[in-house]
């Protein structure tokens, strides 16, 4: 049996982390975990229940009523996020959630809740997890850490094209503004801000297509698995 490792993928919003993580997991027969989906589901719960993001007592109470799990969707070939048994995969991708999620992800109690579950998911290794703090906080000892970057304009264009399919009224300005806003909050927050782990390998995909970035990352993974 080959050695199973943990692959941690971090980086700014919309720079292709999930696409890369999914492809690596498929190729290695590993489990892919999109941690952003967990923060999005918590944000959706708070929005639906009108929990104020500064009401710590209400947040701590609400968290006890939240159950998150992923389940594989045969039709799409990827895992969907479930919030208290409801498939919220589409709802958590809506712009109204994207506009609030960074504020929710900055709350210490929310991070403690999500990180504990993420660490439990990695106990058996054989996972590819993407997020903002995976290589720094969730799995500081991950065998492979990749920090993905891309030019902000290229990221906004890619995201805009992707969102247009499901949200046709969306504008490029809205998408670009949302990315800038999330990057700023994610990288300047007090708790577990987005930052490159010292031992992460940087993958700038501004001028790479998906296949090219996948090939680079897969080679890195193979090196670590065989080490
Ligand atoms: O990856 P994403 O865009 O779906 O993430 C949604 C938000 O959650 C984003 O603003 C950053 C935050 N996040 C985080 O703080 N830590 C993670 N491990 C994953 C996401």
Short mmCIF file of C-alpha atoms and ligand atoms in Angstrom, two decimals:
data_model
loop_
_atom_site.label_atom_id
_atom_site.label_comp_id
_atom_site.label_asym_id
_atom_site.label_seq_id
_atom_site.Cartn_x
_atom_site.Cartn_y
_atom_site.Cartn_z
CA UNK A 1 0.00 0.00 0.00
CA UNK A 2 1.46 3.40 -0.89
CA UNK A 3 2.03 5.85 1.92
CA UNK A 4 -1.04 8.10 2.43
CA UNK A 5 -0.39 11.77 2.99
CA UNK A 6 -2.28 14.97 3.74
CA UNK A 7 -2.26 17.58 1.00
CA UNK A 8 -3.07 21.10 2.21
CA UNK A 9 -3.99 23.68 -0.42
CA UNK A 10 -4.32 27.33 0.57
CA UNK A 11 -4.58 30.61 -1.28
CA UNK A 12 -6.71 33.65 -2.07
CA UNK A 13 -10.33 33.45 -3.25
CA UNK A 14 -10.99 32.06 -6.72
CA UNK A 15 -7.49 31.10 -7.68
CA UNK A 16 -8.38 27.54 -8.64
CA UNK A 17 -7.70 25.78 -5.34
CA UNK A 18 -10.83 23.64 -5.40
CA UNK A 19 -10.38 22.64 -9.04
CA UNK A 20 -6.83 21.55 -8.30
CA UNK A 21 -7.77 19.82 -5.04
CA UNK A 22 -10.60 17.91 -6.73
CA UNK A 23 -8.38 16.75 -9.59
CA UNK A 24 -5.61 15.63 -7.24
CA UNK A 25 -8.04 13.75 -5.00
CA UNK A 26 -9.55 11.98 -8.00
CA UNK A 27 -6.19 10.98 -9.39
CA UNK A 28 -4.85 9.71 -6.05
CA UNK A 29 -8.19 8.21 -4.90
CA UNK A 30 -8.09 10.58 -1.91
CA UNK A 31 -10.98 12.39 -0.22
CA UNK A 32 -11.41 16.03 -1.26
CA UNK A 33 -12.62 18.46 1.40
CA UNK A 34 -13.68 21.99 0.49
CA UNK A 35 -13.44 23.78 3.84
CA UNK A 36 -14.81 27.03 2.36
CA UNK A 37 -18.13 25.20 1.91
CA UNK A 38 -18.26 24.63 5.68
CA UNK A 39 -17.82 28.36 6.45
CA UNK A 40 -20.39 29.15 3.76
CA UNK A 41 -22.91 26.74 5.33
CA UNK A 42 -22.41 28.31 8.77
CA UNK A 43 -22.87 31.78 7.22
CA UNK A 44 -26.09 30.60 5.55
CA UNK A 45 -27.39 29.28 8.88
CA UNK A 46 -26.62 32.59 10.63
CA UNK A 47 -28.29 34.56 7.84
CA UNK A 48 -31.41 32.40 7.87
CA UNK A 49 -31.69 32.63 11.66
CA UNK A 50 -30.75 36.31 11.76
CA UNK A 51 -27.83 35.74 14.10
CA UNK A 52 -25.85 38.97 14.48
CA UNK A 53 -22.18 38.39 13.69
CA UNK A 54 -21.13 40.31 16.81
CA UNK A 55 -23.45 38.47 19.22
CA UNK A 56 -21.00 35.93 20.59
CA UNK A 57 -23.50 34.32 22.99
CA UNK A 58 -26.02 33.79 20.17
CA UNK A 59 -23.26 32.46 17.90
CA UNK A 60 -22.01 29.95 20.45
CA UNK A 61 -25.57 28.74 21.01
CA UNK A 62 -26.35 28.57 17.29
CA UNK A 63 -23.24 26.52 16.56
CA UNK A 64 -24.55 23.76 18.81
CA UNK A 65 -27.52 23.43 16.45
CA UNK A 66 -25.41 23.10 13.31
CA UNK A 67 -24.50 19.77 11.80
CA UNK A 68 -22.39 19.70 8.66
CA UNK A 69 -21.57 16.80 6.40
CA UNK A 70 -20.48 16.16 2.83
CA UNK A 71 -22.12 13.54 0.62
CA UNK A 72 -21.00 12.44 -2.81
CA UNK A 73 -23.31 13.47 -5.66
CA UNK A 74 -23.24 10.86 -8.46
CA UNK A 75 -24.69 13.31 -10.99
CA UNK A 76 -22.01 15.98 -10.58
CA UNK A 77 -19.19 13.66 -9.52
CA UNK A 78 -18.40 15.81 -6.49
CA UNK A 79 -19.41 16.14 -2.86
CA UNK A 80 -22.27 18.41 -1.83
CA UNK A 81 -22.45 20.32 1.45
CA UNK A 82 -25.31 19.43 3.79
CA UNK A 83 -26.49 21.70 6.59
CA UNK A 84 -28.63 19.87 9.17
CA UNK A 85 -29.50 17.24 6.58
CA UNK A 86 -30.40 19.73 3.80
CA UNK A 87 -28.37 19.89 0.60
CA UNK A 88 -27.25 23.55 0.54
CA UNK A 89 -24.64 23.22 -2.23
CA UNK A 90 -26.42 25.72 -4.52
CA UNK A 91 -27.52 28.12 -1.76
CA UNK A 92 -24.02 28.54 -0.31
CA UNK A 93 -22.61 29.63 -3.71
CA UNK A 94 -25.04 32.57 -4.05
CA UNK A 95 -23.58 36.06 -3.98
CA UNK A 96 -25.50 36.99 -0.84
CA UNK A 97 -23.60 34.28 1.04
CA UNK A 98 -20.27 35.19 -0.63
CA UNK A 99 -20.77 38.74 0.61
CA UNK A 100 -21.10 37.66 4.24
CA UNK A 101 -18.97 34.54 4.56
CA UNK A 102 -15.65 36.25 5.29
CA UNK A 103 -17.14 38.01 8.30
CA UNK A 104 -18.44 34.70 9.61
CA UNK A 105 -15.14 32.91 8.92
CA UNK A 106 -13.35 35.56 11.01
CA UNK A 107 -15.28 34.58 14.20
CA UNK A 108 -13.08 32.52 16.57
CA UNK A 109 -15.94 30.27 17.76
CA UNK A 110 -16.84 29.45 14.16
CA UNK A 111 -13.24 28.61 13.31
CA UNK A 112 -12.84 26.37 16.37
CA UNK A 113 -16.02 24.52 15.36
CA UNK A 114 -14.92 24.03 11.73
CA UNK A 115 -11.25 23.26 12.42
CA UNK A 116 -12.09 20.48 14.92
CA UNK A 117 -14.20 18.74 12.27
CA UNK A 118 -11.55 19.23 9.58
CA UNK A 119 -8.85 17.73 11.79
CA UNK A 120 -11.06 14.71 12.50
CA UNK A 121 -11.55 14.21 8.74
CA UNK A 122 -7.78 13.96 8.31
CA UNK A 123 -7.11 11.33 10.95
CA UNK A 124 -6.75 8.56 8.39
CA UNK A 125 -4.78 10.81 5.98
CA UNK A 126 -5.44 10.31 2.26
CA UNK A 127 -7.12 13.72 1.97
CA UNK A 128 -6.77 16.85 -0.13
CA UNK A 129 -8.15 19.81 1.79
CA UNK A 130 -8.43 23.33 0.46
CA UNK A 131 -8.96 26.56 2.36
CA UNK A 132 -7.02 29.46 3.85
CA UNK A 133 -5.42 28.03 7.00
CA UNK A 134 -5.01 24.35 6.19
CA UNK A 135 -1.21 24.34 6.03
CA UNK A 136 -0.79 26.81 8.90
CA UNK A 137 -3.44 25.82 11.47
CA UNK A 138 -5.51 22.76 10.53
CA UNK A 139 -2.63 20.50 9.45
CA UNK A 140 0.66 22.26 10.22
CA UNK A 141 2.40 18.91 9.71
CA UNK A 142 0.82 18.12 6.33
CA UNK A 143 3.30 16.29 4.12
CA UNK A 144 2.52 18.56 1.16
CA UNK A 145 1.44 22.19 1.37
CA UNK A 146 0.62 24.12 -1.76
CA UNK A 147 -0.02 27.87 -1.80
CA UNK A 148 -1.91 28.78 -4.96
CA UNK A 149 -1.80 32.30 -6.36
CA UNK A 150 -2.90 34.06 -9.55
CA UNK A 151 -3.16 37.62 -10.82
CA UNK A 152 -6.31 39.27 -9.27
CA UNK A 153 -7.73 40.31 -12.65
CA UNK A 154 -7.33 36.79 -14.04
CA UNK A 155 -9.02 35.40 -10.93
CA UNK A 156 -11.99 37.80 -11.26
CA UNK A 157 -12.42 36.93 -14.95
CA UNK A 158 -12.38 33.19 -14.26
CA UNK A 159 -14.87 33.56 -11.40
CA UNK A 160 -17.16 35.80 -13.45
CA UNK A 161 -17.34 33.24 -16.27
CA UNK A 162 -18.07 30.46 -13.78
CA UNK A 163 -20.85 32.39 -11.96
CA UNK A 164 -22.54 33.62 -15.13
CA UNK A 165 -23.89 30.12 -15.78
CA UNK A 166 -25.95 30.08 -12.58
CA UNK A 167 -26.30 33.81 -11.85
CA UNK A 168 -26.79 35.53 -15.25
CA UNK A 169 -27.40 39.02 -13.81
CA UNK A 170 -24.05 39.15 -12.08
CA UNK A 171 -21.54 41.80 -13.22
CA UNK A 172 -17.77 41.65 -13.50
CA UNK A 173 -17.55 44.63 -11.07
CA UNK A 174 -19.54 42.77 -8.42
CA UNK A 175 -17.32 39.72 -8.74
CA UNK A 176 -14.07 41.71 -8.64
CA UNK A 177 -15.27 43.75 -5.65
CA UNK A 178 -16.29 40.63 -3.77
CA UNK A 179 -12.91 39.00 -4.34
CA UNK A 180 -11.01 42.08 -3.14
CA UNK A 181 -13.28 42.35 -0.11
CA UNK A 182 -12.86 38.69 0.86
CA UNK A 183 -9.09 38.67 0.29
CA UNK A 184 -8.72 41.70 2.55
CA UNK A 185 -10.81 40.27 5.40
CA UNK A 186 -9.32 36.77 5.06
CA UNK A 187 -5.73 37.97 5.16
CA UNK A 188 -6.07 40.64 7.87
CA UNK A 189 -8.37 38.92 10.39
CA UNK A 190 -7.08 38.25 13.88
CA UNK A 191 -7.78 34.50 13.99
CA UNK A 192 -5.88 32.22 11.57
CA UNK A 193 -5.46 34.78 8.77
CA UNK A 194 -4.69 33.55 5.29
CA UNK A 195 -0.94 33.34 4.94
CA UNK A 196 1.54 31.16 3.18
CA UNK A 197 3.04 28.45 5.39
CA UNK A 198 6.83 28.71 5.49
CA UNK A 199 7.22 25.24 4.02
CA UNK A 200 4.51 25.62 1.34
CA UNK A 201 5.31 25.27 -2.35
CA UNK A 202 3.98 28.23 -4.34
CA UNK A 203 1.96 27.55 -7.46
CA UNK A 204 1.24 30.69 -9.49
CA UNK A 205 -1.27 29.65 -12.13
CA UNK A 206 -1.78 33.03 -13.84
CA UNK A 207 -0.29 31.63 -17.04
CA UNK A 208 -1.13 27.96 -16.52
CA UNK A 209 -4.18 26.05 -17.62
CA UNK A 210 -5.85 23.52 -15.33
CA UNK A 211 -3.99 20.60 -16.86
CA UNK A 212 -0.60 22.28 -16.45
CA UNK A 213 -1.16 23.20 -12.81
CA UNK A 214 -2.47 19.71 -12.11
CA UNK A 215 0.65 18.09 -13.60
CA UNK A 216 2.96 20.22 -11.45
CA UNK A 217 1.00 19.50 -8.26
CA UNK A 218 0.65 15.79 -8.99
CA UNK A 219 4.42 15.49 -9.38
CA UNK A 220 4.91 17.20 -6.03
CA UNK A 221 2.37 14.82 -4.46
CA UNK A 222 4.06 11.74 -5.94
CA UNK A 223 7.44 12.89 -4.63
CA UNK A 224 6.03 13.22 -1.11
CA UNK A 225 4.09 9.96 -1.26
CA UNK A 226 7.20 8.09 -2.36
CA UNK A 227 9.48 9.85 0.15
O1 LIG B 1 -12.99 28.94 -0.51
P1 LIG B 1 -14.26 29.79 -0.42
O2 LIG B 1 -14.21 31.02 -1.26
O3 LIG B 1 -15.50 29.00 -0.66
O4 LIG B 1 -14.28 30.26 1.10
C1 LIG B 1 -15.35 30.99 1.63
C2 LIG B 1 -14.85 31.90 2.73
O5 LIG B 1 -14.45 31.14 3.87
C3 LIG B 1 -13.67 32.79 2.35
O6 LIG B 1 -14.00 34.14 2.55
C4 LIG B 1 -12.57 32.41 3.29
C5 LIG B 1 -13.18 31.56 4.34
N1 LIG B 1 -12.36 30.37 4.61
C6 LIG B 1 -11.53 30.41 5.69
O7 LIG B 1 -11.45 31.41 6.37
N2 LIG B 1 -10.80 29.32 6.01
C7 LIG B 1 -10.86 28.20 5.27
N3 LIG B 1 -10.14 27.15 5.63
C8 LIG B 1 -11.69 28.16 4.13
C9 LIG B 1 -12.42 29.27 3.81
#
